[in-house]
Amino acid sequence: MKKLSETPFIHETAKVTQSTLGRYTEVGAHCHVAYSSMGDYSYCVGGTQIAYATIGKFSNIAANVRIYASMHPMERASLHHFTYRSAQYFEGEDDDQAFFDWRAGNDIHIGHDTWIGHGAVIMPGVTIGNGAIIGSNAVVTKDVADFAIAVGVPARTIRQRFSDPVAGRLDALKWWDWSHAQLHTALPDFRALPIEAFLDKYQG
């Protein structure tokens, strides 16, 4: 049985480039993570590609997700790589660093305790709030609020997971900042207590 620890688990077929991984994180088979950070306990599996993203704690990222679908230069005469990955094509030419800087400036922010469904695509510049759910195969082109459920192409919010008062209390509790020991102690309550009973117990 696989055992996660404070040292990130990176599958032998995965590739992580210039990125930061928190405690108890996992980068699964054939995943690529570049120029990004993943908070404690977050994971991605099965061919997911992530670039230029800041991902919070406890993010659940399913297989074949694309976070940051790279934009091509639509305003130019050509969309092709040769205009910005020029060193691959022409002797003595440099790559177009300004274009790559522009890409990096359209980074993605994903909150804590999120669920990104199988095959979803998160476009550059999007922010996904804490506790949000993105449906399978959704294409997210606009921000998604805390605790919202968004589905479809393009993705749209179909409902909130909780009422505004409950969502506000859960966001204020910030259980995702608890220590590993606190999470372990509270595990039976995470499993069994209804959300309002959980909040009543841990908000005092």
XYZ file of N, CA, C and O in Angstrom, residues 10-170:
644
model
N 6.329 11.551 -6.149
C 6.326 11.830 -7.584
C 6.507 10.508 -8.316
O 7.527 9.834 -8.152
N 5.517 10.123 -9.100
C 5.591 8.861 -9.828
C 6.787 8.878 -10.777
O 7.160 9.927 -11.316
N 7.367 7.714 -11.000
C 8.571 7.621 -11.833
C 8.344 8.109 -13.263
O 9.294 8.496 -13.956
N 7.093 8.087 -13.727
C 6.798 8.549 -15.097
C 6.362 10.009 -15.134
O 6.092 10.544 -16.215
N 6.267 10.647 -13.971
C 5.843 12.058 -13.911
C 7.043 12.970 -14.105
O 8.199 12.573 -13.913
N 6.752 14.219 -14.449
C 7.813 15.216 -14.628
C 7.417 16.479 -13.896
O 6.334 17.028 -14.115
N 8.285 16.940 -13.008
C 8.047 18.171 -12.241
C 9.201 19.126 -12.542
O 10.369 18.774 -12.341
N 8.858 20.326 -13.023
C 9.861 21.306 -13.438
C 9.633 22.631 -12.731
O 8.522 23.184 -12.789
N 10.646 23.129 -12.067
C 10.620 24.449 -11.428
C 9.306 24.682 -10.663
O 8.636 25.698 -10.853
N 8.964 23.742 -9.818
C 7.719 23.794 -9.060
C 7.971 23.460 -7.600
O 8.990 22.859 -7.253
N 7.019 23.818 -6.748
C 7.098 23.574 -5.317
C 5.936 22.683 -4.902
O 4.779 22.986 -5.215
N 6.243 21.619 -4.185
C 5.228 20.681 -3.718
C 5.224 20.644 -2.198
O 6.278 20.560 -1.573
N 4.028 20.698 -1.612
C 3.905 20.664 -0.169
C 3.974 19.257 0.402
O 4.271 18.281 -0.287
N 3.668 19.160 1.690
C 3.673 17.882 2.401
C 2.504 17.009 1.937
O 1.433 17.509 1.611
N 2.698 15.704 1.936
C 1.654 14.736 1.608
C 1.045 14.980 0.227
O -0.114 14.647 -0.025
N 1.824 15.543 -0.665
C 1.350 15.752 -2.034
C 1.714 14.552 -2.902
O 2.618 13.781 -2.583
N 0.998 14.432 -4.024
C 1.247 13.331 -4.950
C 1.115 13.837 -6.384
O 0.126 14.486 -6.734
N 2.110 13.512 -7.199
C 2.055 13.760 -8.640
C 2.062 12.386 -9.297
O 3.062 11.665 -9.257
N 0.925 12.009 -9.870
C 0.727 10.650 -10.343
C 1.348 10.355 -11.697
O 2.030 11.190 -12.304
N 1.064 9.162 -12.183
C 1.671 8.656 -13.408
C 1.407 9.573 -14.598
O 0.279 10.023 -14.822
N 2.477 9.853 -15.333
C 2.429 10.610 -16.587
C 1.922 12.042 -16.422
O 1.519 12.673 -17.404
N 1.946 12.560 -15.199
C 1.580 13.963 -14.974
C 2.781 14.859 -15.238
O 3.924 14.454 -15.047
N 2.510 16.080 -15.665
C 3.535 17.105 -15.847
C 3.133 18.317 -15.021
O 2.006 18.812 -15.150
N 4.036 18.794 -14.194
C 3.809 19.997 -13.393
C 4.979 20.936 -13.639
O 6.132 20.552 -13.429
N 4.689 22.153 -14.088
C 5.750 23.097 -14.418
C 5.399 24.493 -13.931
O 4.244 24.924 -14.046
N 6.393 25.173 -13.374
C 6.243 26.584 -12.963
C 5.023 26.776 -12.065
O 4.271 27.740 -12.209
N 4.818 25.862 -11.131
C 3.604 25.853 -10.319
C 3.925 25.504 -8.872
O 5.032 25.078 -8.541
N 2.923 25.659 -8.017
C 3.029 25.194 -6.640
C 1.766 24.429 -6.278
O 0.667 24.778 -6.725
N 1.943 23.376 -5.491
C 0.823 22.578 -4.982
C 0.926 22.561 -3.464
O 1.948 22.172 -2.911
N -0.145 22.989 -2.794
C -0.160 23.020 -1.348
C -0.245 21.644 -0.727
O -0.491 20.634 -1.400
N -0.058 21.592 0.583
C -0.087 20.340 1.331
C -1.314 19.499 0.985
O -2.429 20.020 0.860
N -1.112 18.184 0.841
C -2.150 17.170 0.653
C -2.800 17.195 -0.735
O -3.674 16.379 -1.018
N -2.418 18.112 -1.599
C -2.995 18.138 -2.944
C -2.391 17.025 -3.796
O -1.265 16.593 -3.577
N -3.156 16.582 -4.799
C -2.650 15.541 -5.686
C -3.230 15.691 -7.086
O -4.282 16.297 -7.281
N -2.506 15.143 -8.050
C -3.009 15.009 -9.414
C -2.650 13.618 -9.913
O -1.653 13.034 -9.477
N -3.461 13.078 -10.801
C -3.258 11.700 -11.256
C -3.416 11.603 -12.776
O -3.932 12.508 -13.428
N -2.915 10.488 -13.322
C -3.250 10.037 -14.658
C -3.143 11.024 -15.804
O -4.132 11.322 -16.448
N -1.951 11.526 -16.081
C -1.764 12.320 -17.284
C -2.156 13.772 -17.183
O -2.216 14.466 -18.206
N -2.419 14.260 -15.993
C -2.766 15.674 -15.824
C -1.564 16.559 -16.136
O -0.424 16.205 -15.836
N -1.845 17.721 -16.730
C -0.805 18.698 -17.068
C -1.123 20.014 -16.370
O -2.230 20.548 -16.493
N -0.135 20.538 -15.643
C -0.310 21.771 -14.871
C 0.857 22.698 -15.183
O 2.011 22.283 -15.157
N 0.546 23.962 -15.462
C 1.600 24.951 -15.676
C 1.126 26.306 -15.184
O -0.064 26.630 -15.274
N 2.052 27.087 -14.660
C 1.770 28.457 -14.224
C 0.543 28.521 -13.311
O -0.364 29.326 -13.515
N 0.507 27.666 -12.313
C -0.646 27.604 -11.416
C -0.207 27.607 -9.955
O 0.821 27.026 -9.604
N -1.014 28.261 -9.132
C -0.868 28.196 -7.687
C -2.058 27.421 -7.163
O -3.204 27.877 -7.293
N -1.808 26.263 -6.592
C -2.862 25.351 -6.159
C -2.808 25.240 -4.647
O -1.752 25.007 -4.066
N -3.939 25.424 -4.009
C -4.004 25.395 -2.557
C -3.840 24.003 -1.978
O -3.436 23.055 -2.655
N -4.183 23.878 -0.714
C -4.079 22.610 -0.001
C -5.312 21.739 -0.277
O -6.409 22.243 -0.527
N -5.115 20.431 -0.211
C -6.214 19.450 -0.311
C -6.955 19.525 -1.641
O -8.147 19.230 -1.714
N -6.279 19.907 -2.702
C -6.910 19.922 -4.022
C -6.892 18.520 -4.607
O -5.867 17.838 -4.585
N -8.038 18.104 -5.123
C -8.221 16.767 -5.692
C -8.331 16.918 -7.208
O -9.370 17.357 -7.720
N -7.289 16.550 -7.940
C -7.238 16.791 -9.372
C -7.233 15.456 -10.101
O -6.298 14.664 -9.972
N -8.295 15.196 -10.831
C -8.499 13.901 -11.473
C -7.610 13.733 -12.704
O -6.798 14.596 -13.041
N -7.804 12.626 -13.393
C -6.970 12.284 -14.546
C -7.269 13.173 -15.751
O -8.389 13.642 -15.946
N -6.237 13.367 -16.553
C -6.341 14.055 -17.848
C -6.879 15.475 -17.751
O -7.502 15.981 -18.684
N -6.630 16.111 -16.626
C -6.984 17.524 -16.460
C -5.887 18.371 -17.102
O -4.709 18.010 -17.075
N -6.268 19.493 -17.659
C -5.302 20.452 -18.217
C -5.509 21.777 -17.499
O -6.546 22.432 -17.681
N -4.559 22.139 -16.674
C -4.598 23.413 -15.953
C -3.577 24.325 -16.603
O -2.371 24.095 -16.505
N -4.056 25.300 -17.313
C -3.308 26.237 -18.141
C -3.135 25.644 -19.531
O -2.099 25.081 -19.879
N -4.165 25.787 -20.341
C -4.082 25.406 -21.747
C -3.354 26.538 -22.464
O -3.877 27.631 -22.609
N -2.126 26.298 -22.870
C -1.258 27.362 -23.387
C -1.899 28.088 -24.562
O -2.421 27.472 -25.489
N -1.833 29.396 -24.492
C -2.385 30.231 -25.554
C -1.350 30.426 -26.661
O -0.159 30.567 -26.396
N -1.818 30.440 -27.895
C -0.974 30.759 -29.036
C -1.194 32.234 -29.399
O -2.216 32.828 -29.037
N -0.258 32.826 -30.130
C -0.340 34.261 -30.425
C -1.356 34.556 -31.535
O -1.006 34.707 -32.714
N -2.619 34.675 -31.148
C -3.695 34.794 -32.129
C -3.638 36.082 -32.933
O -4.183 36.166 -34.031
N -2.991 37.118 -32.378
C -2.962 38.406 -33.065
C -1.861 38.470 -34.125
O -1.804 39.419 -34.917
N -0.981 37.483 -34.184
C 0.111 37.482 -35.150
C -0.332 36.874 -36.481
O -1.365 36.218 -36.573
N 0.499 37.068 -37.478
C 0.210 36.496 -38.794
C 0.211 34.973 -38.754
O -0.459 34.329 -39.566
N 0.980 34.386 -37.804
C 1.011 32.935 -37.641
C 0.818 32.566 -36.180
O 1.351 33.232 -35.286
N 0.095 31.487 -35.950
C -0.099 30.937 -34.610
C 1.068 30.050 -34.183
O 1.176 29.677 -33.015
N 1.938 29.690 -35.099
C 2.878 28.575 -34.938
C 4.026 28.875 -33.981
O 4.420 30.015 -33.762
N 4.588 27.763 -33.460
C 5.753 27.802 -32.566
C 6.929 28.585 -33.135
O 7.712 29.150 -32.381
N 7.090 28.569 -34.439
C 8.324 29.152 -34.973
C 8.461 30.626 -34.629
O 9.567 31.166 -34.593
N 7.327 31.288 -34.322
C 7.416 32.719 -34.006
C 7.867 32.975 -32.577
O 8.295 34.094 -32.268
N 7.770 31.983 -31.699
C 8.207 32.198 -30.309
C 9.162 31.133 -29.794
O 9.948 31.400 -28.891
N 9.154 29.931 -30.341
C 10.186 28.931 -30.042
C 11.201 28.929 -31.197
O 11.570 27.889 -31.731
N 11.635 30.093 -31.536
C 12.396 30.309 -32.775
C 13.735 29.598 -32.783
O 14.236 29.200 -33.857
N 14.361 29.415 -31.630
C 15.670 28.765 -31.566
C 15.628 27.327 -32.067
O 16.648 26.784 -32.508
N 14.457 26.700 -32.036
C 14.317 25.332 -32.528
C 14.326 25.269 -34.053
O 14.563 24.211 -34.635
N 14.075 26.407 -34.688
C 13.886 26.414 -36.133
C 14.974 27.168 -36.896
O 15.238 26.850 -38.061
N 15.584 28.172 -36.261
C 16.493 29.061 -36.994
C 17.816 29.218 -36.254
O 17.831 29.571 -35.064
N 18.880 28.965 -36.960
C 20.217 29.115 -36.393
C 20.440 30.564 -35.971
O 20.161 31.503 -36.730
N 20.903 30.736 -34.736
C 21.236 32.062 -34.246
C 20.077 32.871 -33.700
O 20.280 33.992 -33.218
N 18.873 32.332 -33.751
C 17.703 33.051 -33.234
C 17.431 32.652 -31.782
O 17.637 31.503 -31.398
N 16.968 33.605 -30.997
C 16.535 33.328 -29.628
C 15.035 33.120 -29.603
O 14.303 33.579 -30.492
N 14.562 32.450 -28.550
C 13.119 32.364 -28.331
C 12.572 33.735 -27.949
O 13.308 34.621 -27.502
N 11.290 33.910 -28.130
C 10.628 35.184 -27.842
C 10.256 35.224 -26.362
O 9.159 34.816 -25.960
N 11.175 35.700 -25.530
C 10.972 35.697 -24.080
C 9.771 36.529 -23.675
O 9.071 36.197 -22.709
N 9.504 37.605 -24.375
C 8.357 38.457 -24.040
C 7.055 37.683 -24.139
O 6.140 37.871 -23.326
N 6.974 36.792 -25.123
C 5.761 35.983 -25.259
C 5.609 35.024 -24.077
O 4.520 34.886 -23.515
N 6.715 34.382 -23.658
C 6.647 33.468 -22.523
C 6.356 34.223 -21.222
O 5.649 33.703 -20.350
N 6.867 35.436 -21.104
C 6.540 36.256 -19.936
C 5.057 36.576 -19.910
O 4.427 36.591 -18.843
N 4.490 36.843 -21.071
C 3.040 37.108 -21.161
C 2.252 35.877 -20.710
O 1.284 35.999 -19.957
N 2.668 34.700 -21.165
C 1.995 33.472 -20.723
C 2.051 33.333 -19.204
O 1.057 33.040 -18.552
N 3.245 33.537 -18.648
C 3.426 33.376 -17.204
C 2.587 34.368 -16.416
O 2.157 34.087 -15.294
N 2.314 35.531 -16.991
C 1.515 36.543 -16.313
C 0.038 36.236 -16.253
O -0.715 36.900 -15.539
N -0.398 35.221 -16.993
C -1.804 34.795 -16.972
C -1.956 33.522 -16.153
O -2.554 32.542 -16.598
N -1.398 33.543 -14.931
C -1.388 32.334 -14.115
C -2.768 32.026 -13.544
O -3.681 32.855 -13.572
N -2.890 30.815 -13.028
C -4.152 30.289 -12.496
C -4.025 30.148 -10.988
O -2.974 29.760 -10.476
N -5.115 30.446 -10.281
C -5.153 30.286 -8.829
C -6.306 29.338 -8.469
O -7.450 29.589 -8.839
N -5.984 28.272 -7.745
C -6.983 27.292 -7.315
C -6.931 27.211 -5.798
O -5.873 27.039 -5.208
N -8.082 27.350 -5.171
C -8.161 27.422 -3.717
C -7.980 26.090 -3.022
O -7.601 25.075 -3.622
N -8.282 26.092 -1.725
C -8.137 24.908 -0.882
C -9.349 23.983 -1.018
O -10.474 24.436 -1.239
N -9.114 22.687 -0.857
C -10.168 21.670 -0.822
C -11.062 21.724 -2.057
O -12.287 21.704 -1.961
N -10.445 21.785 -3.217
C -11.171 21.812 -4.482
C -11.163 20.434 -5.130
O -10.316 19.594 -4.828
N -12.106 20.239 -6.041
C -12.190 18.983 -6.797
C -12.312 19.344 -8.267
O -13.290 19.960 -8.678
N -11.288 18.970 -9.032
C -11.269 19.231 -10.468
C -11.515 17.900 -11.174
O -10.693 16.985 -11.109
N -12.657 17.773 -11.841
C -13.084 16.498 -12.401
C -12.308 16.066 -13.636
O -11.619 16.859 -14.293
N -12.461 14.802 -13.966
C -11.746 14.147 -15.070
C -11.869 14.954 -16.364
O -12.962 15.325 -16.788
N -10.727 15.226 -16.981
C -10.730 15.838 -18.297
C -11.053 17.318 -18.341
O -11.183 17.884 -19.432
N -11.167 17.958 -17.189
C -11.473 19.393 -17.176
C -10.294 20.191 -17.719
O -9.139 19.778 -17.613
N -10.612 21.352 -18.293
C -9.602 22.268 -18.801
C -9.798 23.605 -18.094
O -10.890 24.178 -18.133
N -8.747 24.069 -17.436
C -8.791 25.359 -16.738
C -7.942 26.333 -17.549
O -6.734 26.156 -17.683
N -8.571 27.361 -18.087
C -7.884 28.279 -18.985
C -7.051 29.298 -18.216
O -7.287 29.548 -17.032
N -6.064 29.902 -18.882
C -5.200 30.881 -18.227
C -5.973 32.029 -17.596
O -7.008 32.467 -18.114
N -5.457 32.517 -16.468
C -6.024 33.681 -15.805
C -7.200 33.416 -14.895
O -7.706 34.327 -14.246
N -7.638 32.167 -14.784
C -8.829 31.829 -13.999
C -8.476 31.657 -12.521
O -7.404 31.153 -12.180
N -9.411 32.053 -11.652
C -9.329 31.769 -10.220
C -10.486 30.881 -9.823
O -11.647 31.172 -10.158
N -10.178 29.793 -9.120
C -11.204 28.863 -8.616
C -11.160 28.927 -7.099
O -10.107 28.738 -6.489
N -12.297 29.212 -6.482
C -12.344 29.463 -5.051
C -12.234 28.228 -4.188
O -12.339 27.083 -4.659
N -12.076 28.455 -2.884
C -12.023 27.365 -1.911
C -13.277 26.508 -2.006
O -14.391 27.015 -2.143
N -13.080 25.190 -1.907
C -14.212 24.278 -1.836
C -14.999 24.103 -3.111
O -16.033 23.431 -3.120
N -14.541 24.674 -4.223
C -15.284 24.587 -5.482
C -15.108 23.217 -6.130
O -14.111 22.524 -5.918
N -16.094 22.856 -6.949
C -16.069 21.613 -7.713
C -16.200 21.965 -9.190
O -17.093 22.728 -9.580
N -15.318 21.398 -10.009
C -15.375 21.561 -11.458
C -15.736 20.212 -12.063
O -15.048 19.213 -11.839
N -16.819 20.171 -12.823
C -17.304 18.912 -13.378
C -16.386 18.325 -14.432
O -15.577 19.027 -15.057
N -16.527 17.032 -14.661
C -15.740 16.339 -15.677
C -15.921 16.986 -17.043
O -17.044 17.350 -17.429
N -14.829 17.144 -17.752
C -14.797 17.670 -19.116
C -15.264 19.118 -19.241
O -15.499 19.605 -20.349
N -15.377 19.827 -18.127
C -15.719 21.247 -18.181
C -14.549 22.032 -18.756
O -13.388 21.639 -18.617
N -14.859 23.162 -19.380
C -13.842 24.097 -19.850
C -14.090 25.409 -19.112
O -15.088 26.092 -19.352
N -13.192 25.727 -18.181
C -13.397 26.860 -17.282
C -12.684 28.081 -17.853
O -11.454 28.129 -17.914
N -13.468 29.060 -18.272
C -12.930 30.270 -18.887
C -13.093 31.496 -17.996
O -12.524 32.542 -18.291
N -13.889 31.362 -16.915
C -14.138 32.476 -16.002
C -13.976 31.996 -14.565
O -14.062 30.797 -14.282
N -13.800 32.942 -13.646
C -13.617 32.607 -12.236
C -14.801 31.823 -11.694
O -15.953 32.017 -12.117
N -14.511 30.943 -10.735
C -15.536 30.145 -10.056
C -15.470 30.483 -8.569
O -14.402 30.426 -7.963
N -16.600 30.819 -7.976
C -16.653 31.290 -6.596
C -16.400 30.164 -5.596
O -16.507 28.970 -5.923
N -16.100 30.550 -4.355
C -15.950 29.587 -3.270
C -17.171 28.678 -3.191
O -18.323 29.145 -3.270
N -16.939 27.382 -3.040
C -17.968 26.362 -2.780
C -19.026 26.265 -3.887
O -20.118 25.746 -3.670
N -18.687 26.754 -5.090
C -19.592 26.627 -6.231
C -19.327 25.322 -6.968
O -18.221 24.774 -6.927
N -20.329 24.826 -7.673
C -20.202 23.675 -8.557
C -20.391 24.186 -9.981
O -21.450 24.728 -10.313
N -19.373 24.036 -10.819
C -19.404 24.543 -12.186
C -19.214 23.388 -13.163
O -18.322 22.546 -12.972
N -20.023 23.347 -14.203
C -19.973 22.264 -15.187
C -20.175 22.838 -16.582
O -20.665 23.948 -16.748
N -19.813 22.055 -17.584
C -20.162 22.388 -18.952
C -19.068 23.069 -19.754
O -17.966 23.299 -19.290
N -19.425 23.365 -21.020
C -18.522 24.011 -21.970
C -19.255 25.182 -22.622
O -20.180 24.970 -23.388
N -18.881 26.422 -22.307
C -17.965 26.785 -21.232
C -18.611 26.540 -19.875
O -19.846 26.493 -19.769
N -17.800 26.398 -18.844
C -18.334 26.058 -17.523
C -19.219 27.181 -16.987
O -18.940 28.358 -17.169
N -20.297 26.777 -16.314
C -21.176 27.729 -15.631
C -21.547 27.133 -14.281
O -21.623 25.905 -14.116
N -21.793 28.001 -13.317
C -22.141 27.546 -11.981
C -23.585 27.070 -11.974
O -24.493 27.792 -12.405
N -23.802 25.851 -11.480
C -25.162 25.320 -11.419
C -25.749 25.400 -10.019
O -26.967 25.438 -9.862
N -24.901 25.417 -8.990
C -25.388 25.618 -7.634
C -24.212 25.791 -6.687
O -23.066 25.566 -7.057
N -24.525 26.185 -5.458
C -23.527 26.267 -4.392
C -23.617 25.007 -3.537
O -24.704 24.440 -3.359
N -22.493 24.574 -3.004
C -22.496 23.385 -2.163
C -23.243 23.622 -0.858
O -23.907 22.717 -0.347
N -23.122 24.821 -0.299
C -23.714 25.136 0.996
C -24.399 26.497 0.938
O -24.137 27.296 0.033
N -25.234 26.763 1.909
C -25.802 28.099 2.048
C -24.684 29.095 2.347
O -23.604 28.716 2.822
N -24.949 30.370 2.101
C -23.922 31.389 2.353
C -23.438 31.392 3.804
O -22.222 31.486 4.044
N -24.344 31.292 4.805
C -23.851 31.269 6.189
C -22.936 30.082 6.487
O -21.907 30.229 7.157
N -23.310 28.900 5.987
C -22.492 27.706 6.225
C -21.155 27.835 5.501
O -20.090 27.544 6.068
N -21.181 28.292 4.253
C -19.946 28.473 3.488
C -19.027 29.472 4.188
O -17.807 29.254 4.276
N -19.599 30.544 4.698
C -18.793 31.539 5.402
C -18.148 30.975 6.653
O -16.979 31.263 6.954
N -18.901 30.159 7.394
C -18.351 29.543 8.602
C -17.236 28.558 8.259
O -16.203 28.507 8.936
N -17.444 27.791 7.201
C -16.439 26.807 6.805
C -15.163 27.501 6.337
O -14.050 27.088 6.697
